[in-house]
């Protein structure tokens, strides 16, 4: 439990000169990425923490104003690179909301499957590295073996392991085939075993429990005050899941539960993530058996999607259509409107606020990055804990600095 | 039909109905009743309907939005600064906006399970003096998360949130000059001996 510090006078007051300052990061194995904390310590207890971010700031939102809706997908990939496809799906969900496009049923299912695979991908990394930071190495390796399999599946569909750039406005880049479906099916069926192994290694592990129980408690009120979303909020008892609250893609069709906990500590977050993986598997099992047949892209007449390559090479209409979409001064019609649309990414509510000004580029492409919002509450959560708990809390928040800084 | 254009679902989708009893018009009329001419606009037909509030008493309006029993917008989902400016004089007539800044607040009510968009319009420069960034009351004491969001908007768009506890740059380094997401921003040619552009 966090200690209530006896002396609550300001950190910089003269009678507290014995406090010392520790610089944590920007390069530290437990930050995983580049972020820096300036910790004020009283012995081993953290009196205050001041996060310094921006080391990976690369102007993504500015780039969003210069690249068109399809080009920018390569940038959003690189925001939360732990679950790149989830970012792409979220970005194009917002774009399609702006353009008023309704996707084909097949595309919706493919995207749903990809989104859930990414949830497994992200949660596996988070559970694995949280354990790794606390000294448990085996669970990390088990998790990464499964992640490797997801890479394979994603590579099979999109041709890329990591930064897939798989979605397009109005559809996806390539169709999937039966082999892919079989790959997903065998992965999903075998996943439960690994999940059980990780569960066995960590859930009742004395050391793991001692290091995470009662650490970094976020109450329900604070979670709402800080706009926490995703597993972090659900572990604090906030019942909010965009997949249920504002169903998008095909989530309306599936039977799954929203996993919540009352604990609000690092252990509760771990449990929520573990259980969510099982719910994802449940969604995948339903989705993979019910992929509708049909086209993956919306109709060509909408002037949004590219025609098939044979049509481009062999017919004048196809060639013209191709250039109509591709050429910088043509592009597709975009309304003078603005939308905020969000999806439930593995980390929380990942939303985009897009202002359209009639051109095929966003006038303003604002991201609501869950990492940014979650890291803002870190100083609040770490106060009174010990130095070694910093790592546990940081791990349970799943901060991805590329998304944090954009 | 695949590819058919459709209108976006109503701002408060059907799935919300059991929870949500407020509509944008009701919220607007409540606010007008309370704050009168401080509520300067309403667009109920946009894809995301929004209410416009004058900057002068925005913090009071925000507090009312959070605490009033019928509203209870207890969570700030997102805060965006947008710079409306067309730098190319040829395209300016078609642009459709006067040059101005907008701070867009996306609110969410966990009690009523609905979203709300509130806009605060600001001039691009305070008193039209280039370099003087405009003021907007801070809401960091109302929604804690606004602290970092406002720092980011200050950093990238150049909005001075008055009353903010610690308004310093967050993504750019502290001695950076200018606000990168302004439309007339020019990338510096040099920074501490590092060549730009």
Coordinates of C-alpha atoms in Angstrom, one line a residue:
Chain A
X1 CA 0.0 0.0 0.0
X2 CA 1.2 3.5 -0.6
X3 CA 2.7 5.2 2.5
X4 CA 1.2 8.4 3.7
X5 CA 4.3 10.5 4.2
X6 CA 4.5 12.0 7.6
X7 CA 6.1 15.2 6.4
X8 CA 3.8 16.9 3.8
X9 CA 5.6 20.2 3.6
X10 CA 6.6 21.3 0.1
X11 CA 9.4 19.3 -1.6
X12 CA 11.6 22.4 -2.0
X13 CA 11.2 23.7 1.6
X14 CA 14.6 24.1 3.5
X15 CA 13.9 21.5 6.1
X16 CA 13.5 18.8 3.5
X17 CA 16.8 19.3 1.9
X18 CA 17.6 15.7 2.6
X19 CA 15.3 14.6 -0.2
X20 CA 17.2 13.6 -3.2
X21 CA 16.4 13.6 -6.9
X22 CA 16.7 10.6 -9.2
X23 CA 16.7 10.8 -12.9
X24 CA 14.8 7.8 -14.3
X25 CA 15.3 7.5 -18.0
X26 CA 15.3 8.6 -20.9
X27 CA 17.2 5.4 -21.4
X28 CA 16.2 2.8 -18.9
X29 CA 15.3 -0.9 -19.5
X30 CA 12.0 -0.6 -17.7
X31 CA 10.7 2.4 -19.6
X32 CA 10.9 0.2 -22.7
X33 CA 10.8 3.4 -24.8
X34 CA 12.2 6.8 -24.4
X35 CA 10.6 8.7 -21.5
X36 CA 12.0 10.4 -18.5
X37 CA 10.9 10.7 -14.9
X38 CA 12.4 13.0 -12.3
X39 CA 11.7 11.3 -9.0
X40 CA 12.1 13.0 -5.6
X41 CA 12.9 10.4 -3.1
X42 CA 12.7 10.2 0.7
X43 CA 14.9 7.3 1.3
X44 CA 13.3 4.7 -0.9
X45 CA 9.8 6.3 -1.0
X46 CA 8.7 8.4 -4.0
X47 CA 7.6 11.9 -2.8
X48 CA 6.9 13.2 -6.2
X49 CA 7.4 12.3 -9.8
X50 CA 7.6 14.7 -12.7
X51 CA 7.4 13.1 -16.2
X52 CA 9.3 14.7 -19.0
X53 CA 8.1 13.6 -22.4
X54 CA 8.6 14.6 -26.0
X55 CA 11.8 12.7 -26.7
X56 CA 10.1 10.9 -29.6
X57 CA 8.1 13.9 -30.8
X58 CA 8.1 13.6 -34.5
X59 CA 5.3 15.8 -35.6
X60 CA 2.8 13.1 -36.6
X61 CA -0.2 15.4 -36.3
X62 CA 1.5 17.9 -38.6
X63 CA 2.2 15.1 -41.1
X64 CA -1.4 14.2 -40.9
X65 CA -2.2 17.6 -42.4
X66 CA 0.1 17.0 -45.4
X67 CA -0.6 13.4 -46.3
X68 CA -3.8 12.1 -47.7
X69 CA -6.1 9.7 -45.8
X70 CA -4.5 6.6 -47.3
X71 CA -0.9 7.8 -47.0
X72 CA -1.3 8.8 -43.3
X73 CA -2.0 5.2 -42.4
X74 CA 1.7 4.5 -42.6
X75 CA 2.2 7.1 -39.9
X76 CA -0.5 6.0 -37.5
X77 CA 1.1 2.5 -37.7
X78 CA 4.1 3.9 -36.0
X79 CA 2.2 5.5 -33.1
X80 CA 1.4 2.4 -31.0
X81 CA 3.7 0.0 -32.7
X82 CA 2.8 -2.7 -30.3
X83 CA -0.6 -3.0 -32.0
X84 CA -0.2 -1.2 -35.3
X85 CA -3.2 -2.7 -37.0
X86 CA -5.5 -1.4 -34.3
X87 CA -4.3 2.1 -35.0
X88 CA -4.9 1.7 -38.7
X89 CA -8.4 0.4 -38.1
X90 CA -9.1 3.3 -35.8
X91 CA -7.8 5.9 -38.2
X92 CA -9.8 4.6 -41.1
X93 CA -12.8 4.2 -38.9
X94 CA -12.7 7.9 -38.3
X95 CA -12.0 8.7 -41.9
X96 CA -15.0 6.6 -43.0
X97 CA -17.2 8.2 -40.4
X98 CA -16.2 11.6 -41.9
X99 CA -16.9 10.4 -45.5
X100 CA -20.0 8.5 -44.5
X101 CA -18.8 5.2 -46.0
X102 CA -20.4 1.9 -45.0
X103 CA -18.0 -1.0 -45.4
X104 CA -18.7 -4.3 -47.0
X105 CA -19.6 -7.2 -44.5
X106 CA -16.4 -9.1 -45.5
X107 CA -14.2 -6.1 -44.8
X108 CA -15.9 -5.5 -41.5
X109 CA -15.2 -9.1 -40.4
X110 CA -11.6 -9.0 -41.6
X111 CA -11.0 -5.8 -39.7
X112 CA -12.7 -7.2 -36.6
X113 CA -10.5 -10.3 -36.6
X114 CA -7.4 -8.1 -37.1
X115 CA -8.4 -5.8 -34.3
X116 CA -8.9 -8.7 -31.9
X117 CA -5.6 -10.3 -32.9
X118 CA -4.0 -7.0 -32.1
X119 CA -5.6 -7.0 -28.7
X120 CA -4.1 -10.3 -28.0
X121 CA -0.8 -9.0 -29.4
X122 CA -0.8 -6.0 -27.1
X123 CA -2.0 -7.7 -24.0
X124 CA 0.6 -10.5 -24.4
X125 CA 3.4 -8.0 -24.6
X126 CA 2.1 -6.1 -21.6
X127 CA 1.6 -9.1 -19.5
X128 CA 5.0 -10.5 -20.6
X129 CA 7.0 -7.3 -20.0
X130 CA 5.3 -6.5 -16.7
X131 CA 6.4 -9.9 -15.5
X132 CA 9.9 -9.3 -17.0
X133 CA 10.3 -6.0 -15.2
X134 CA 9.4 -7.7 -12.0
X135 CA 12.0 -10.4 -12.6
X136 CA 9.9 -13.3 -14.1
X137 CA 11.5 -14.2 -17.4
X138 CA 9.6 -17.3 -18.5
X139 CA 6.2 -15.7 -19.0
X140 CA 7.7 -13.2 -21.3
X141 CA 9.1 -15.9 -23.5
X142 CA 5.8 -17.7 -23.6
X143 CA 4.0 -14.5 -24.6
X144 CA 6.5 -13.6 -27.3
X145 CA 6.2 -17.1 -28.9
X146 CA 2.5 -16.4 -29.3
X147 CA 3.2 -12.9 -30.6
X148 CA 5.4 -14.4 -33.2
X149 CA 2.5 -16.5 -34.5
X150 CA 0.3 -13.4 -34.7
X151 CA 3.1 -11.7 -36.7
X152 CA 3.0 -14.6 -39.1
X153 CA -0.8 -14.3 -39.5
X154 CA -0.6 -10.6 -40.1
X155 CA 2.2 -11.0 -42.6
X156 CA 0.2 -13.7 -44.5
X157 CA -2.6 -11.2 -45.0
X158 CA -0.8 -8.0 -45.5
X159 CA 2.8 -8.9 -46.6
X160 CA 4.3 -7.1 -43.6
X161 CA 5.0 -8.3 -40.1
X162 CA 5.1 -5.1 -38.2
X163 CA 4.0 -1.9 -39.9
X164 CA 1.3 -3.4 -42.0
X165 CA -0.5 -0.5 -43.6
X166 CA -3.2 -3.0 -44.3
X167 CA -6.4 -0.9 -44.2
X168 CA -7.5 1.5 -46.9
X169 CA -10.3 4.0 -47.0
X170 CA -13.3 1.8 -47.8
X171 CA -11.7 -1.5 -47.4
X172 CA -8.4 -3.4 -46.9
X173 CA -5.4 -3.9 -49.2
X174 CA -5.6 -7.6 -49.9
X175 CA -8.3 -10.2 -49.5
X176 CA -7.7 -13.1 -47.2
X177 CA -8.0 -16.8 -48.2
X178 CA -8.8 -20.1 -46.6
X179 CA -5.2 -20.7 -45.6
X180 CA -5.3 -17.5 -43.6
X181 CA -8.5 -18.5 -42.0
X182 CA -6.9 -21.9 -41.1
X183 CA -3.9 -20.2 -39.7
X184 CA -6.1 -18.0 -37.4
X185 CA -8.2 -20.9 -36.5
X186 CA -5.3 -23.1 -35.4
X187 CA -3.7 -20.2 -33.6
X188 CA -6.9 -19.4 -31.7
X189 CA -7.5 -23.1 -30.8
X190 CA -3.9 -23.5 -29.4
X191 CA -3.9 -20.1 -27.7
X192 CA -5.8 -21.3 -24.6
X193 CA -2.9 -23.6 -23.6
X194 CA -0.3 -20.8 -23.6
X195 CA -2.7 -18.6 -21.8
X196 CA -3.2 -21.3 -19.1
X197 CA 0.6 -21.6 -18.8
X198 CA 1.1 -17.9 -18.3
X199 CA -1.8 -17.9 -15.8
X200 CA -0.1 -20.7 -13.9
X201 CA 3.2 -18.9 -13.9
X202 CA 2.0 -15.6 -12.7
X203 CA -1.5 -15.4 -11.2
X204 CA -0.8 -17.1 -7.9
X205 CA 2.9 -16.4 -7.9
X206 CA 3.8 -15.1 -4.4
X207 CA 6.4 -12.7 -5.6
X208 CA 4.3 -11.4 -8.5
X209 CA 1.4 -10.8 -6.2
X210 CA 3.4 -9.0 -3.6
X211 CA 4.9 -6.8 -6.2
X212 CA 1.6 -5.9 -7.8
X213 CA -1.2 -6.1 -5.2
X214 CA -2.1 -2.8 -3.7
X215 CA 0.4 -1.0 -6.0
X216 CA -0.6 2.0 -8.0
X217 CA -4.2 2.1 -6.9
X218 CA -6.5 4.1 -9.1
X219 CA -9.9 4.7 -7.6
X220 CA -13.0 4.7 -9.8
X221 CA -13.5 8.5 -9.2
X222 CA -9.9 9.2 -10.2
X223 CA -10.2 7.0 -13.3
X224 CA -13.2 9.1 -14.4
X225 CA -11.5 12.4 -13.4
X226 CA -8.5 11.5 -15.5
X227 CA -10.6 10.1 -18.3
X228 CA -8.9 6.7 -18.1
X229 CA -10.1 4.2 -20.6
X230 CA -9.4 0.6 -21.6
X231 CA -8.1 -2.1 -19.2
X232 CA -6.9 0.6 -16.9
X233 CA -10.3 2.1 -16.3
X234 CA -12.0 -1.3 -16.3
X235 CA -9.6 -2.5 -13.6
X236 CA -10.8 0.4 -11.5
X237 CA -14.5 -0.6 -11.9
X238 CA -15.4 1.8 -14.7
X239 CA -17.7 -0.2 -17.0
X240 CA -16.8 1.2 -20.4
X241 CA -16.0 -0.6 -23.5
X242 CA -16.6 1.0 -26.8
X243 CA -17.2 -2.4 -28.4
X244 CA -20.3 -2.6 -26.3
X245 CA -21.2 1.0 -25.7
X246 CA -20.9 2.3 -29.2
X247 CA -20.6 -0.9 -31.3
X248 CA -18.5 -0.4 -34.4
X249 CA -17.3 -3.0 -37.0
X250 CA -19.0 -6.3 -36.3
X251 CA -18.9 -6.3 -32.5
X252 CA -22.7 -6.2 -32.5
X253 CA -22.8 -9.8 -33.8
X254 CA -20.6 -11.4 -31.1
X255 CA -21.2 -12.8 -27.7
X256 CA -18.5 -11.5 -25.3
X257 CA -18.2 -10.0 -21.9
X258 CA -16.7 -6.7 -20.7
X259 CA -14.1 -7.6 -18.2
X260 CA -14.0 -5.4 -15.1
X261 CA -12.4 -5.5 -11.7
X262 CA -12.8 -3.5 -8.5
X263 CA -9.2 -3.6 -7.4
X264 CA -7.7 -0.7 -9.4
X265 CA -4.2 -1.8 -8.6
X266 CA -1.5 -3.3 -10.9
X267 CA -2.7 -6.8 -10.1
X268 CA -6.2 -6.0 -11.1
X269 CA -5.0 -4.6 -14.4
X270 CA -3.0 -7.8 -15.0
X271 CA -6.1 -9.9 -14.3
X272 CA -8.3 -7.7 -16.6
X273 CA -5.8 -8.1 -19.4
X274 CA -5.6 -11.8 -18.9
X275 CA -9.3 -12.3 -18.9
X276 CA -9.8 -9.9 -21.9
X277 CA -7.5 -12.2 -23.9
X278 CA -9.9 -15.0 -23.4
X279 CA -12.8 -12.8 -24.4
X280 CA -10.9 -11.9 -27.6
X281 CA -10.4 -15.5 -28.3
X282 CA -14.1 -16.0 -27.9
X283 CA -14.7 -13.2 -30.4
X284 CA -12.2 -14.6 -32.8
X285 CA -13.7 -18.1 -32.7
X286 CA -17.1 -16.6 -33.6
X287 CA -15.7 -14.3 -36.3
X288 CA -13.5 -16.7 -38.0
X289 CA -16.3 -19.2 -38.7
X290 CA -18.6 -16.5 -40.0
X291 CA -16.6 -14.5 -42.5
X292 CA -19.1 -13.4 -45.2
X293 CA -18.3 -13.9 -48.8
X294 CA -18.2 -10.9 -51.2
X295 CA -16.0 -8.0 -52.0
X296 CA -13.5 -6.5 -49.6
X297 CA -13.8 -3.0 -50.9
X298 CA -16.8 -0.7 -51.3
X299 CA -18.2 -0.1 -54.8
X300 CA -15.9 1.5 -57.4
X301 CA -18.5 4.1 -58.2
X302 CA -17.9 5.9 -54.9
X303 CA -14.5 7.1 -56.4
X304 CA -12.8 6.2 -53.1
X305 CA -11.2 2.9 -53.7
X306 CA -8.6 1.9 -56.2
X307 CA -9.7 -0.5 -59.0
X308 CA -8.2 -4.0 -59.3
X309 CA -4.7 -4.0 -60.9
X310 CA -5.8 -6.0 -64.0
X311 CA -8.4 -3.4 -64.7
X312 CA -5.9 -0.6 -64.4
X313 CA -3.5 -2.3 -66.8
X314 CA -6.0 -3.4 -69.4
X315 CA -8.7 -0.9 -69.6
X316 CA -8.8 2.9 -70.0
X317 CA -11.6 3.3 -67.5
X318 CA -9.7 1.5 -64.9
X319 CA -6.6 3.6 -65.5
X320 CA -8.6 6.8 -65.3
X321 CA -10.2 5.7 -62.1
X322 CA -6.8 4.8 -60.6
X323 CA -5.5 8.3 -61.4
X324 CA -8.6 10.0 -60.2
X325 CA -8.0 8.5 -56.7
X326 CA -4.2 8.8 -56.7
X327 CA -3.4 12.2 -58.2
X328 CA -2.8 14.9 -55.6
X329 CA -5.2 17.5 -57.0
X330 CA -8.1 15.0 -57.6
X331 CA -8.7 12.6 -54.8
X332 CA -12.1 11.8 -53.4
X333 CA -14.8 14.2 -52.2
X334 CA -14.5 15.1 -48.6
X335 CA -17.2 17.1 -46.8
X336 CA -16.6 20.3 -44.9
X337 CA -17.3 18.7 -41.6
X338 CA -15.5 17.4 -38.5
X339 CA -15.9 14.2 -36.6
X340 CA -14.5 12.5 -33.6
X341 CA -14.6 8.8 -33.9
X342 CA -13.0 6.3 -31.6
X343 CA -12.4 2.6 -31.3
X344 CA -11.5 0.4 -28.4
X345 CA -7.8 -0.2 -29.0
X346 CA -6.0 -2.6 -26.7
X347 CA -4.8 0.3 -24.6
X348 CA -8.0 2.2 -24.3
X349 CA -10.1 4.6 -26.3
X350 CA -8.1 5.5 -29.4
X351 CA -9.9 8.3 -31.2
X352 CA -9.2 10.6 -34.0
X353 CA -10.7 14.1 -34.5
X354 CA -10.6 14.9 -38.2
X355 CA -11.5 18.3 -39.7
X356 CA -12.3 18.0 -43.4
X357 CA -12.0 21.0 -45.7
X358 CA -13.0 19.5 -49.0
X359 CA -9.5 18.3 -49.9
X360 CA -8.4 14.7 -49.6
X361 CA -6.1 15.7 -46.7
X362 CA -7.3 16.2 -43.2
X363 CA -7.3 19.9 -42.2
X364 CA -6.5 18.8 -38.7
X365 CA -5.8 15.2 -37.7
X366 CA -5.8 15.1 -33.9
X367 CA -5.2 11.8 -32.1
X368 CA -6.5 10.9 -28.7
X369 CA -3.7 8.7 -27.6
X370 CA -4.5 6.5 -24.6
X371 CA -0.8 6.4 -23.6
X372 CA -0.7 10.2 -23.2
X373 CA -3.8 10.2 -21.1
X374 CA -2.6 7.3 -18.9
X375 CA 0.8 8.7 -18.4
X376 CA -0.6 12.0 -17.2
X377 CA -2.0 10.2 -14.2
X378 CA 1.3 8.4 -13.4
X379 CA 2.6 11.0 -10.9
X380 CA -0.7 10.7 -9.0
X381 CA -0.5 6.9 -8.9
X382 CA 3.2 6.6 -7.9
X383 CA 3.1 9.0 -5.0
X384 CA 4.1 7.3 -1.7
X385 CA 5.2 4.1 -3.3
X386 CA 8.7 2.7 -3.3
X387 CA 11.3 3.1 -6.0
X388 CA 10.9 -0.5 -7.2
X389 CA 7.1 0.0 -7.6
X390 CA 7.8 2.7 -10.2
X391 CA 8.6 -0.1 -12.6
X392 CA 5.5 -2.1 -11.8
X393 CA 3.2 0.8 -12.3
X394 CA 4.9 1.9 -15.5
X395 CA 4.5 -1.6 -16.8
X396 CA 0.9 -1.9 -15.9
X397 CA 0.0 1.4 -17.7
X398 CA 1.5 0.1 -20.9
X399 CA 3.0 3.4 -22.0
X400 CA 4.2 3.4 -25.6
X401 CA 6.4 6.5 -26.1
X402 CA 5.9 6.8 -29.8
X403 CA 2.1 7.2 -29.2
X404 CA 2.8 9.4 -26.2
X405 CA 4.9 11.9 -28.1
X406 CA 3.6 11.4 -31.6
Chain B
X1 CA -26.0 -1.9 -50.7
X2 CA -22.2 -2.0 -50.4
X3 CA -20.7 1.4 -50.9
X4 CA -23.9 3.3 -50.4
X5 CA -23.5 6.6 -48.7
X6 CA -25.3 6.7 -45.4
X7 CA -25.8 9.3 -42.7
X8 CA -23.9 8.7 -39.6
X9 CA -25.9 7.2 -36.8
X10 CA -27.6 9.8 -34.5
X11 CA -25.2 11.4 -32.1
X12 CA -26.7 9.6 -29.3
X13 CA -27.1 6.1 -30.8
X14 CA -29.9 3.8 -30.1
X15 CA -27.9 1.7 -27.8
X16 CA -27.6 4.8 -25.6
X17 CA -31.2 5.5 -25.3
X18 CA -31.9 3.6 -22.2
X19 CA -29.2 5.6 -20.4
X20 CA -29.4 9.0 -22.1
X21 CA -32.3 11.3 -21.8
X22 CA -30.6 14.5 -22.8
X23 CA -30.4 15.9 -26.3
X24 CA -28.2 18.6 -27.7
X25 CA -31.1 21.0 -27.9
X26 CA -32.0 20.5 -24.2
X27 CA -28.3 20.9 -23.2
X28 CA -28.2 24.1 -25.2
X29 CA -31.4 25.5 -23.8
X30 CA -30.2 24.7 -20.2
X31 CA -26.9 26.5 -20.9
X32 CA -28.6 29.5 -22.4
X33 CA -30.9 29.7 -19.4
X34 CA -28.0 29.7 -17.1
X35 CA -25.4 31.7 -19.0
X36 CA -27.4 33.7 -21.5
X37 CA -25.2 35.4 -24.2
X38 CA -22.1 33.4 -23.2
X39 CA -23.5 30.5 -25.2
X40 CA -22.7 31.9 -28.7
X41 CA -23.8 29.1 -31.0
X42 CA -25.3 25.7 -31.7
X43 CA -25.0 23.4 -34.6
X44 CA -27.4 20.5 -34.0
X45 CA -27.2 19.2 -37.6
X46 CA -23.5 18.6 -37.9
X47 CA -22.3 15.0 -37.8
X48 CA -21.1 15.7 -34.3
X49 CA -23.4 18.4 -33.0
X50 CA -21.6 21.1 -31.1
X51 CA -22.2 24.1 -28.8
X52 CA -20.1 27.2 -29.0
X53 CA -19.2 29.0 -25.8
X54 CA -17.6 32.4 -25.5
X55 CA -14.1 32.3 -23.9
X56 CA -14.8 34.8 -21.2
X57 CA -16.7 32.5 -18.8
X58 CA -15.8 29.2 -20.3
X59 CA -14.5 27.8 -17.0
X60 CA -17.8 28.5 -15.3
X61 CA -19.7 26.8 -18.1
X62 CA -17.4 23.9 -17.8
X63 CA -18.0 23.5 -14.1
X64 CA -21.8 23.7 -14.7
X65 CA -21.5 21.0 -17.4
X66 CA -19.6 18.8 -15.0
X67 CA -21.7 19.3 -11.9
X68 CA -25.3 19.9 -13.0
X69 CA -27.4 16.8 -12.3
X70 CA -29.0 16.7 -15.7
X71 CA -25.7 17.0 -17.5
X72 CA -22.9 15.5 -15.5
X73 CA -20.2 15.5 -18.2
X74 CA -17.6 14.1 -15.8
X75 CA -14.9 13.1 -18.2
X76 CA -13.0 15.1 -20.8
X77 CA -12.3 12.7 -23.7
X78 CA -10.2 14.9 -25.8
X79 CA -9.1 18.5 -26.2
X80 CA -8.0 19.8 -29.6
X81 CA -6.6 23.2 -30.7
X82 CA -7.4 23.9 -34.4
X83 CA -5.9 26.8 -36.3
X84 CA -8.3 28.0 -39.1
X85 CA -6.2 30.0 -41.6
X86 CA -5.8 29.7 -45.3
X87 CA -2.3 31.1 -46.1
X88 CA -2.8 31.0 -49.9
X89 CA -4.8 34.2 -50.8
X90 CA -6.2 32.4 -54.0
X91 CA -7.8 29.7 -52.0
X92 CA -9.0 31.9 -49.1
X93 CA -12.5 32.8 -50.6
X94 CA -13.3 29.1 -50.9
X95 CA -12.0 28.2 -47.5
X96 CA -15.2 29.2 -45.7
X97 CA -13.7 30.2 -42.3
X98 CA -12.6 33.5 -41.0
X99 CA -9.0 33.1 -39.6
X100 CA -9.4 32.1 -36.0
X101 CA -8.4 29.5 -33.4
X102 CA -10.8 26.9 -32.0
X103 CA -10.4 24.8 -28.9
X104 CA -12.6 21.8 -29.2
X105 CA -13.6 19.9 -26.1
X106 CA -15.0 16.4 -26.4
X107 CA -16.9 15.5 -23.3
X108 CA -18.3 12.3 -22.1
X109 CA -20.9 11.7 -19.3
X110 CA -20.5 8.4 -17.5
X111 CA -23.8 9.0 -15.8
X112 CA -25.9 9.6 -18.9
X113 CA -23.6 7.8 -21.3
X114 CA -23.5 10.4 -23.9
X115 CA -21.0 12.6 -25.6
X116 CA -20.9 16.4 -26.2
X117 CA -18.7 18.6 -28.3
X118 CA -18.1 22.2 -27.0
X119 CA -16.1 24.7 -29.0
X120 CA -14.4 27.9 -27.8
X121 CA -13.5 30.3 -30.5
X122 CA -10.5 32.6 -30.1
X123 CA -8.8 35.2 -32.2
X124 CA -5.5 34.0 -33.8
X125 CA -3.6 36.7 -31.9
X126 CA -4.5 38.6 -28.8
X127 CA -5.6 42.1 -29.8
X128 CA -4.4 41.3 -33.3
X129 CA -0.7 41.7 -32.3
X130 CA 1.2 38.9 -34.0
X131 CA 3.2 37.0 -31.5
X132 CA 0.7 37.6 -28.6
X133 CA -1.1 34.3 -28.1
X134 CA -4.8 34.5 -27.2
X135 CA -6.2 33.7 -23.7
X136 CA -8.6 30.9 -22.8
X137 CA -9.6 30.0 -19.3
X138 CA -8.1 26.8 -18.1
X139 CA -10.3 23.9 -17.0
X140 CA -7.5 21.8 -15.5
X141 CA -9.1 22.2 -12.1
X142 CA -12.4 20.8 -13.4
X143 CA -11.1 17.8 -15.4
X144 CA -7.7 16.7 -14.2
X145 CA -6.7 15.4 -17.6
X146 CA -7.0 18.9 -19.1
X147 CA -3.7 19.7 -17.5
X148 CA -1.6 17.8 -20.1
X149 CA -4.1 18.4 -22.9
X150 CA -3.8 22.2 -22.4
X151 CA -0.1 22.1 -22.2
X152 CA 0.0 20.3 -25.5
X153 CA -2.4 22.8 -27.1
X154 CA -0.3 25.6 -25.7
X155 CA 2.8 24.0 -27.1
X156 CA 1.6 23.1 -30.6
X157 CA -1.2 25.5 -31.3
X158 CA -0.3 28.5 -29.1
X159 CA -3.1 29.1 -26.7
X160 CA -2.6 30.7 -23.4
X161 CA -4.7 28.8 -20.8
X162 CA -5.1 31.3 -18.0
X163 CA -5.1 29.8 -14.5
X164 CA -3.3 26.7 -15.6
X165 CA -1.0 25.5 -12.8
X166 CA 2.0 24.7 -14.9
X167 CA 1.7 25.9 -18.5
X168 CA 5.0 24.9 -20.1
X169 CA 5.8 23.2 -23.3
X170 CA 5.3 19.4 -23.2
X171 CA 6.3 17.9 -26.5
X172 CA 8.7 20.4 -27.9
X173 CA 11.8 21.5 -25.9
X174 CA 11.3 24.4 -23.5
X175 CA 13.3 26.9 -25.7
X176 CA 11.5 26.1 -28.9
X177 CA 10.2 29.1 -30.8
X178 CA 6.8 29.2 -32.4
X179 CA 3.8 26.8 -32.3
X180 CA 4.2 24.0 -35.0
X181 CA 0.5 23.3 -35.6
X182 CA -0.2 26.9 -36.6
X183 CA -0.9 27.0 -40.3
X184 CA 1.6 29.9 -40.9
X185 CA 4.4 28.2 -38.8
X186 CA 7.8 28.1 -40.5
X187 CA 10.2 25.4 -39.6
X188 CA 13.3 27.0 -38.1
X189 CA 16.4 26.8 -40.2
X190 CA 18.7 26.1 -37.3
X191 CA 18.3 25.0 -33.7
X192 CA 21.4 25.1 -31.4
X193 CA 23.7 24.4 -34.4
X194 CA 21.5 21.6 -35.8
X195 CA 20.5 22.3 -39.3
X196 CA 16.8 22.2 -40.1
X197 CA 14.8 21.8 -43.3

